Amino acid sequence: MLTTITVLPDHIANQIAAGEVIQRPASAVKELLENAVDAEASEIHLILNDAGKALVQVIDNGKGMSAEDARLCFERHATSKIKQIDDLFQIRTMGFRGEALASIAAVAQVELKTRTPDSEVGVQLEVANSRIESEVPVATPLGTSIAMKNLFFNVPARRNFLKSNAAEMRHILEEFTRVALAFPDIRFNLTANHQQLYQLESGSLKQRIVQLLGNPYQSKLVTVQEQTDYLNIRGFVGKPETAKKTRGDQYFFVNNRYIKSGYLHHAVMSAFQELIAGDQFPTYVLFIDLDPAQIDVNVHPTKQEIKFEDEKIVYAFVQAAIRHALAQFSITPTLDFDLDRGIQSLTSIQHPFTEEKKQATASSSLYSGFTQKNQAHFIDRASTGQAKPWAGLPMREVSTNEERQAALLHTITDLEEITFTQLLNTYILYPLKDGYRLIHQQRAHERVRFEQLMQADAQKPIASQRSMFPATIELSPADAALFEELIPELAELGYLIEPFGKHTYVVQGTPADLESGEEQQTIDQVLEQYKHFAQTVQLSKKEALIRVLARQQAVRGGHRLTEREMRELVGDLLRCQKGNVNPDGHPTYLEFRADQLNKLFGFQ
Ligand code: ADP
Ligand code: MG
C-alpha cells in the first residue's frame, strides 16, 4: 500500500512551531527581555546588529541557570514557571509556556552563557537546528547572556520575508519601550550596530516615560491613580495638548504585561472626548493591576490580547479614573460629587462575585447613579454605539438605547406639567421628584447649540435664512486669510458668505433659527475666539468653529426667558448626549436632593 503520510523530522516540526512565536527579530527581543525580567535582573543590555537580523543579544545580571537547566531550557515546554495546572491561574511572570527558547533554537544559531550565584564557573552552550552542538565551562559574570545569531539562517523563505532594517528596528524599539516602561526599576541599555541608543537609569515611572517618549513630556503628564478592592489603576496620561494625529504612544499594561485592547483604548478616548480633536490620540501609559484569576490566560500570550472576567467594570473604571485625573488637574472641570460617587460606586461593586450579589449591587442606587446618563461617569453606550466588536456584549446594568429613550421621552412629556421659574434672569429652577434642579441657562444653551451644530454637515447643513439686506463685513488682511478658510464650514453651520472685493465679504444668509443683525460684530468675535481656541486646544477646524459659534449663539445670563423658552431649553438639554456639561466641561446644572437639603438643615 502506498503511504502518503510521513512524520516530519523533529527539526522541521520545530521550525514550524517556532513560526508562531518568533516572526521577526522583535519577537526574540520581547521574549529574551521578558526572560531577563523574570530572572529578576536589575540591569539588562540589549545588543543588536543589522536590526536584529544578524544578532540579538540580551545580557542580564539575574539569577542565572545551572548547567542542567541551561541544557533543558531549549526543550519545548521547558519552563521553571509553572509546575501544576493551578499555577496557570496565578501567573505573575511574563513567560510561562516554555516555548520561546525552543523556538529561537529552531530558527537561529544560539550562544548561551550563564552562571548562578552558587557556582564559580558558568556554562557556555552552542545550539543550532534545535540541537546542542557544544557545551563548555566558561568564566562569565553572574546572570545570563543569550545571543541569537543569523535569524532564519535555516529557513530562507522566512528570512526573505523580513522587512527593511528600518522597519524591523521600529518593531524592536516598540518591544523594548514596552518592557522598559513596565519595569522602571530595572536599568536598560540598548546598543545597535555598536552605537548606544538608550541608557535608562532606574527611577520613577514618570522619569522612564520622559526618557523613552521624550523631554517635552516632563511637564505634560497627568497622574492617574485609583484603587479599589477589585483593581488598581496607575500611570499617566498626556495633557490634551500632547495629543497627536498619529497613533503611537498608547500603552496599557495589565499586571505589568503589555496588552492591546481596542475596548480599553475606547475608554480612554471617551474620557478625553471634547478635550482633543476627533482625529487625535492622547498619549497614555496605564497600568491595571488585578487578581490574575480575573483574567483569561487561555488567550495566546504572544497575541497581546486579554480577556477580563468582567470587562465592563474595567472599562468603566478606566474611564472614570481618567476623567477624575483630568478633572483634578482642572483640565476638565466637572461636578465633583458625581465623580466621587462614581468611584465609590465602583468600590461597592468590587466585593460581590456571586451572580446574586452582582445583581443586587447593579440595582442599588449607587450603581445606577454611576451608570445614569448625565452623570460625569455615565457609560455612554449611545456615543459608543457604532458597530464596535463589543457592541453585542450583554449590558444588563445599563438600560438599552430604546429603554433610555423611552425614559427620556417620559421625562420630556412630564416637562409639560412642570412649572419653571427663572431666578436672577440666569437660572432655571424646576422641581424633581425628590428635590430640584437649577440650570444655568447660558451653559445649557451652549451645550444644546453645540450638539445641534455638531450634527450639521455638508449633506445636512443648518438651515439658513437669506438676508433681505445682506450685511457687508470688512476684515484685516490677516483675518481675511483665516476667514477664507472657514467659509465652507460656516456654510454648513448656517452662515452663507460670499467674497466681495478685497478683504470684504457679504453675509447672504444666517442660521434660520437665530435672529439676524450685528453680523460684523459676530464675525469679529468668532474670529477672535477661533484664534484663541486654535492655539490653546487642539481641535479640528470645524470643531473649534462650532465651539465658538455655540458660545456666540447661546442665550446669555441676565436675559429674561418666557416659560415656553425655558421648557424648550430644558427639553433640548435632556435630549443632549452630554447634557451635564457645556462644551468647555463646566456643569450646566446643579441638583439638590431632599437628603442633601435635610443635611444642610441639620436633620439626619
Ligand atoms: P518561559 O519563559 O515561558 O518559561 P522560555 O523558553 O522563555 O520559557 O524559557 C525557558 C526557561 O529557561 C525559563 O522558564 C527559565 O527557567 C529559563 N530561562 C530563560 N531565560 C533565562 C534567563 N535570562 N535567566 C534565567 N533563566 C532563564
Ligand atoms: Mg520566556
Short mmCIF file of N, CA and C in Angstrom, two decimals, residues 253-335:
data_model
loop_
_atom_site.label_atom_id
_atom_site.label_comp_id
_atom_site.label_asym_id
_atom_site.label_seq_id
_atom_site.Cartn_x
_atom_site.Cartn_y
_atom_site.Cartn_z
N PHE A 253 -0.95 48.24 30.31
CA PHE A 253 -0.32 47.06 30.89
C PHE A 253 -1.30 46.46 31.88
N VAL A 254 -1.48 45.17 31.81
CA VAL A 254 -2.30 44.51 32.81
C VAL A 254 -1.38 43.57 33.58
N ASN A 255 -1.32 43.77 34.88
CA ASN A 255 -0.36 43.06 35.72
C ASN A 255 1.04 43.11 35.09
N ASN A 256 1.36 44.31 34.66
CA ASN A 256 2.69 44.60 34.09
C ASN A 256 2.96 43.97 32.73
N ARG A 257 1.97 43.38 32.14
CA ARG A 257 2.15 42.79 30.82
C ARG A 257 1.49 43.72 29.80
N TYR A 258 2.25 44.08 28.76
CA TYR A 258 1.69 44.96 27.74
C TYR A 258 0.54 44.26 27.03
N ILE A 259 -0.55 44.96 26.85
CA ILE A 259 -1.67 44.38 26.12
C ILE A 259 -2.22 45.38 25.10
N LYS A 260 -2.87 44.83 24.09
CA LYS A 260 -3.60 45.66 23.14
C LYS A 260 -5.07 45.49 23.43
N SER A 261 -5.79 46.57 23.59
CA SER A 261 -7.21 46.44 23.82
C SER A 261 -7.95 47.62 23.21
N GLY A 262 -8.62 47.37 22.11
CA GLY A 262 -9.42 48.42 21.49
C GLY A 262 -10.50 48.90 22.44
N TYR A 263 -10.97 47.98 23.24
CA TYR A 263 -12.06 48.27 24.17
C TYR A 263 -11.59 49.27 25.23
N LEU A 264 -10.44 49.01 25.84
CA LEU A 264 -9.95 49.92 26.87
C LEU A 264 -9.43 51.22 26.25
N HIS A 265 -8.88 51.13 25.06
CA HIS A 265 -8.46 52.34 24.36
C HIS A 265 -9.67 53.27 24.20
N HIS A 266 -10.78 52.66 23.89
CA HIS A 266 -12.00 53.44 23.73
C HIS A 266 -12.40 54.13 25.04
N ALA A 267 -12.17 53.43 26.14
CA ALA A 267 -12.50 54.02 27.44
C ALA A 267 -11.67 55.29 27.66
N VAL A 268 -10.41 55.24 27.29
CA VAL A 268 -9.55 56.42 27.45
C VAL A 268 -10.00 57.53 26.50
N MET A 269 -10.25 57.14 25.25
CA MET A 269 -10.68 58.13 24.26
C MET A 269 -11.94 58.84 24.72
N SER A 270 -12.85 58.09 25.30
CA SER A 270 -14.12 58.71 25.70
C SER A 270 -13.90 59.68 26.85
N ALA A 271 -12.92 59.39 27.71
CA ALA A 271 -12.63 60.32 28.80
C ALA A 271 -12.03 61.62 28.26
N PHE A 272 -11.39 61.53 27.11
CA PHE A 272 -10.77 62.70 26.50
C PHE A 272 -11.70 63.43 25.55
N GLN A 273 -12.89 62.87 25.38
CA GLN A 273 -13.80 63.42 24.39
C GLN A 273 -13.98 64.93 24.59
N GLU A 274 -13.93 65.65 23.53
CA GLU A 274 -14.10 67.11 23.54
C GLU A 274 -12.93 67.87 24.12
N LEU A 275 -11.92 67.16 24.59
CA LEU A 275 -10.70 67.86 25.01
C LEU A 275 -9.69 67.86 23.87
N ILE A 276 -9.85 66.87 22.99
CA ILE A 276 -8.96 66.80 21.84
C ILE A 276 -9.80 66.58 20.59
N ALA A 277 -9.22 66.89 19.46
CA ALA A 277 -9.96 66.76 18.21
C ALA A 277 -10.26 65.29 17.93
N GLY A 278 -11.30 65.08 17.15
CA GLY A 278 -11.76 63.73 16.89
C GLY A 278 -10.72 62.84 16.21
N ASP A 279 -9.79 63.45 15.49
CA ASP A 279 -8.82 62.63 14.77
C ASP A 279 -7.48 62.54 15.50
N GLN A 280 -7.49 62.86 16.79
CA GLN A 280 -6.24 62.80 17.55
C GLN A 280 -6.26 61.72 18.61
N PHE A 281 -5.06 61.33 19.03
CA PHE A 281 -4.94 60.28 20.04
C PHE A 281 -4.17 60.82 21.24
N PRO A 282 -4.71 60.63 22.42
CA PRO A 282 -3.97 61.07 23.61
C PRO A 282 -2.84 60.09 23.90
N THR A 283 -1.81 60.59 24.52
CA THR A 283 -0.73 59.73 24.99
C THR A 283 -1.14 59.13 26.33
N TYR A 284 -0.90 57.86 26.52
CA TYR A 284 -1.12 57.30 27.85
C TYR A 284 -0.24 56.10 28.12
N VAL A 285 0.11 55.97 29.39
CA VAL A 285 0.86 54.80 29.87
C VAL A 285 0.14 54.38 31.14
N LEU A 286 -0.66 53.33 31.05
CA LEU A 286 -1.55 52.98 32.15
C LEU A 286 -1.33 51.54 32.59
N PHE A 287 -1.31 51.36 33.87
CA PHE A 287 -1.12 50.03 34.44
C PHE A 287 -2.36 49.63 35.23
N ILE A 288 -2.93 48.51 34.85
CA ILE A 288 -4.06 47.98 35.60
C ILE A 288 -3.59 46.74 36.32
N ASP A 289 -3.82 46.71 37.61
CA ASP A 289 -3.43 45.53 38.37
C ASP A 289 -4.66 44.90 38.97
N LEU A 290 -4.81 43.61 38.75
CA LEU A 290 -5.93 42.90 39.37
C LEU A 290 -5.58 41.43 39.55
N ASP A 291 -6.40 40.77 40.32
CA ASP A 291 -6.20 39.36 40.60
C ASP A 291 -6.10 38.59 39.28
N PRO A 292 -5.00 37.85 39.05
CA PRO A 292 -4.85 37.13 37.79
C PRO A 292 -6.01 36.18 37.51
N ALA A 293 -6.71 35.76 38.55
CA ALA A 293 -7.85 34.87 38.33
C ALA A 293 -8.97 35.57 37.57
N GLN A 294 -8.92 36.91 37.53
CA GLN A 294 -9.94 37.67 36.82
C GLN A 294 -9.60 37.86 35.34
N ILE A 295 -8.54 37.21 34.91
CA ILE A 295 -8.11 37.33 33.51
C ILE A 295 -8.08 35.93 32.91
N ASP A 296 -8.48 35.86 31.67
CA ASP A 296 -8.45 34.58 30.99
C ASP A 296 -7.06 34.35 30.40
N VAL A 297 -6.33 33.36 30.95
CA VAL A 297 -4.96 33.14 30.48
C VAL A 297 -4.90 32.26 29.26
N ASN A 298 -6.04 31.75 28.84
CA ASN A 298 -6.01 30.88 27.67
C ASN A 298 -5.78 31.62 26.37
N VAL A 299 -5.95 32.94 26.45
CA VAL A 299 -5.67 33.73 25.26
C VAL A 299 -4.17 33.64 25.00
N HIS A 300 -3.83 33.47 23.75
CA HIS A 300 -2.42 33.25 23.41
C HIS A 300 -1.55 34.41 23.88
N PRO A 301 -0.50 34.11 24.66
CA PRO A 301 0.26 35.21 25.26
C PRO A 301 0.99 36.09 24.25
N THR A 302 1.36 35.53 23.09
CA THR A 302 2.10 36.38 22.17
C THR A 302 1.15 37.29 21.38
N LYS A 303 -0.13 37.06 21.50
CA LYS A 303 -1.07 37.91 20.76
C LYS A 303 -1.36 39.21 21.48
N GLN A 304 -0.91 39.32 22.72
CA GLN A 304 -1.07 40.55 23.49
C GLN A 304 -2.51 40.95 23.68
N GLU A 305 -3.41 39.98 23.54
CA GLU A 305 -4.79 40.29 23.82
C GLU A 305 -5.14 39.72 25.17
N ILE A 306 -6.25 40.17 25.69
CA ILE A 306 -6.58 39.73 27.04
C ILE A 306 -8.09 39.70 27.18
N LYS A 307 -8.54 38.80 28.03
CA LYS A 307 -9.97 38.75 28.28
C LYS A 307 -10.20 38.90 29.76
N PHE A 308 -10.98 39.90 30.12
CA PHE A 308 -11.30 40.08 31.53
C PHE A 308 -12.58 39.33 31.85
N GLU A 309 -12.64 38.85 33.10
CA GLU A 309 -13.88 38.21 33.54
C GLU A 309 -15.03 39.21 33.44
N ASP A 310 -14.78 40.42 33.91
CA ASP A 310 -15.83 41.43 33.86
C ASP A 310 -15.30 42.68 33.18
N GLU A 311 -15.44 42.67 31.87
CA GLU A 311 -14.85 43.70 31.04
C GLU A 311 -15.48 45.07 31.28
N LYS A 312 -16.77 45.04 31.59
CA LYS A 312 -17.49 46.31 31.74
C LYS A 312 -16.98 47.10 32.92
N ILE A 313 -16.69 46.39 34.01
CA ILE A 313 -16.20 47.08 35.19
C ILE A 313 -14.86 47.73 34.87
N VAL A 314 -14.02 47.00 34.17
CA VAL A 314 -12.70 47.53 33.85
C VAL A 314 -12.84 48.77 32.97
N TYR A 315 -13.73 48.68 32.00
CA TYR A 315 -13.97 49.83 31.10
C TYR A 315 -14.42 51.05 31.90
N ALA A 316 -15.44 50.84 32.71
CA ALA A 316 -16.00 51.95 33.48
C ALA A 316 -14.95 52.54 34.40
N PHE A 317 -14.16 51.67 34.96
CA PHE A 317 -13.15 52.10 35.91
C PHE A 317 -12.07 52.94 35.23
N VAL A 318 -11.61 52.47 34.10
CA VAL A 318 -10.57 53.21 33.37
C VAL A 318 -11.10 54.58 32.98
N GLN A 319 -12.30 54.60 32.44
CA GLN A 319 -12.89 55.86 32.01
C GLN A 319 -13.03 56.83 33.19
N ALA A 320 -13.54 56.30 34.30
CA ALA A 320 -13.76 57.14 35.48
C ALA A 320 -12.43 57.66 36.03
N ALA A 321 -11.44 56.77 36.09
CA ALA A 321 -10.16 57.17 36.67
C ALA A 321 -9.52 58.28 35.85
N ILE A 322 -9.67 58.21 34.53
CA ILE A 322 -9.03 59.22 33.71
C ILE A 322 -9.79 60.53 33.76
N ARG A 323 -11.11 60.43 33.76
CA ARG A 323 -11.88 61.67 33.92
C ARG A 323 -11.52 62.34 35.24
N HIS A 324 -11.41 61.52 36.27
CA HIS A 324 -11.08 62.05 37.58
C HIS A 324 -9.73 62.74 37.53
N ALA A 325 -8.76 62.08 36.92
CA ALA A 325 -7.41 62.65 36.84
C ALA A 325 -7.43 63.98 36.08
N LEU A 326 -8.13 63.99 34.97
CA LEU A 326 -8.17 65.22 34.16
C LEU A 326 -8.90 66.32 34.93
N ALA A 327 -9.93 65.92 35.66
CA ALA A 327 -10.69 66.91 36.42
C ALA A 327 -9.84 67.48 37.55
N GLN A 328 -9.10 66.62 38.21
CA GLN A 328 -8.27 67.08 39.33
C GLN A 328 -7.24 68.09 38.88
N PHE A 329 -6.78 67.91 37.67
CA PHE A 329 -5.80 68.87 37.17
C PHE A 329 -6.52 69.97 36.41
N SER A 330 -7.78 70.10 36.76
CA SER A 330 -8.71 71.08 36.17
C SER A 330 -8.53 71.25 34.67
N ILE A 331 -8.29 70.13 34.01
CA ILE A 331 -8.30 70.18 32.56
C ILE A 331 -9.74 70.08 32.10
N THR A 332 -10.53 69.32 32.83
CA THR A 332 -11.96 69.31 32.53
C THR A 332 -12.75 69.41 33.82
N PRO A 333 -13.23 70.61 34.14
CA PRO A 333 -13.98 70.77 35.39
C PRO A 333 -15.26 69.94 35.34
N THR A 334 -15.58 69.32 36.43
CA THR A 334 -16.80 68.50 36.47
C THR A 334 -17.43 68.65 37.84
N LEU A 335 -18.59 68.11 37.97
CA LEU A 335 -19.27 68.12 39.27
C LEU A 335 -18.57 67.11 40.16
#
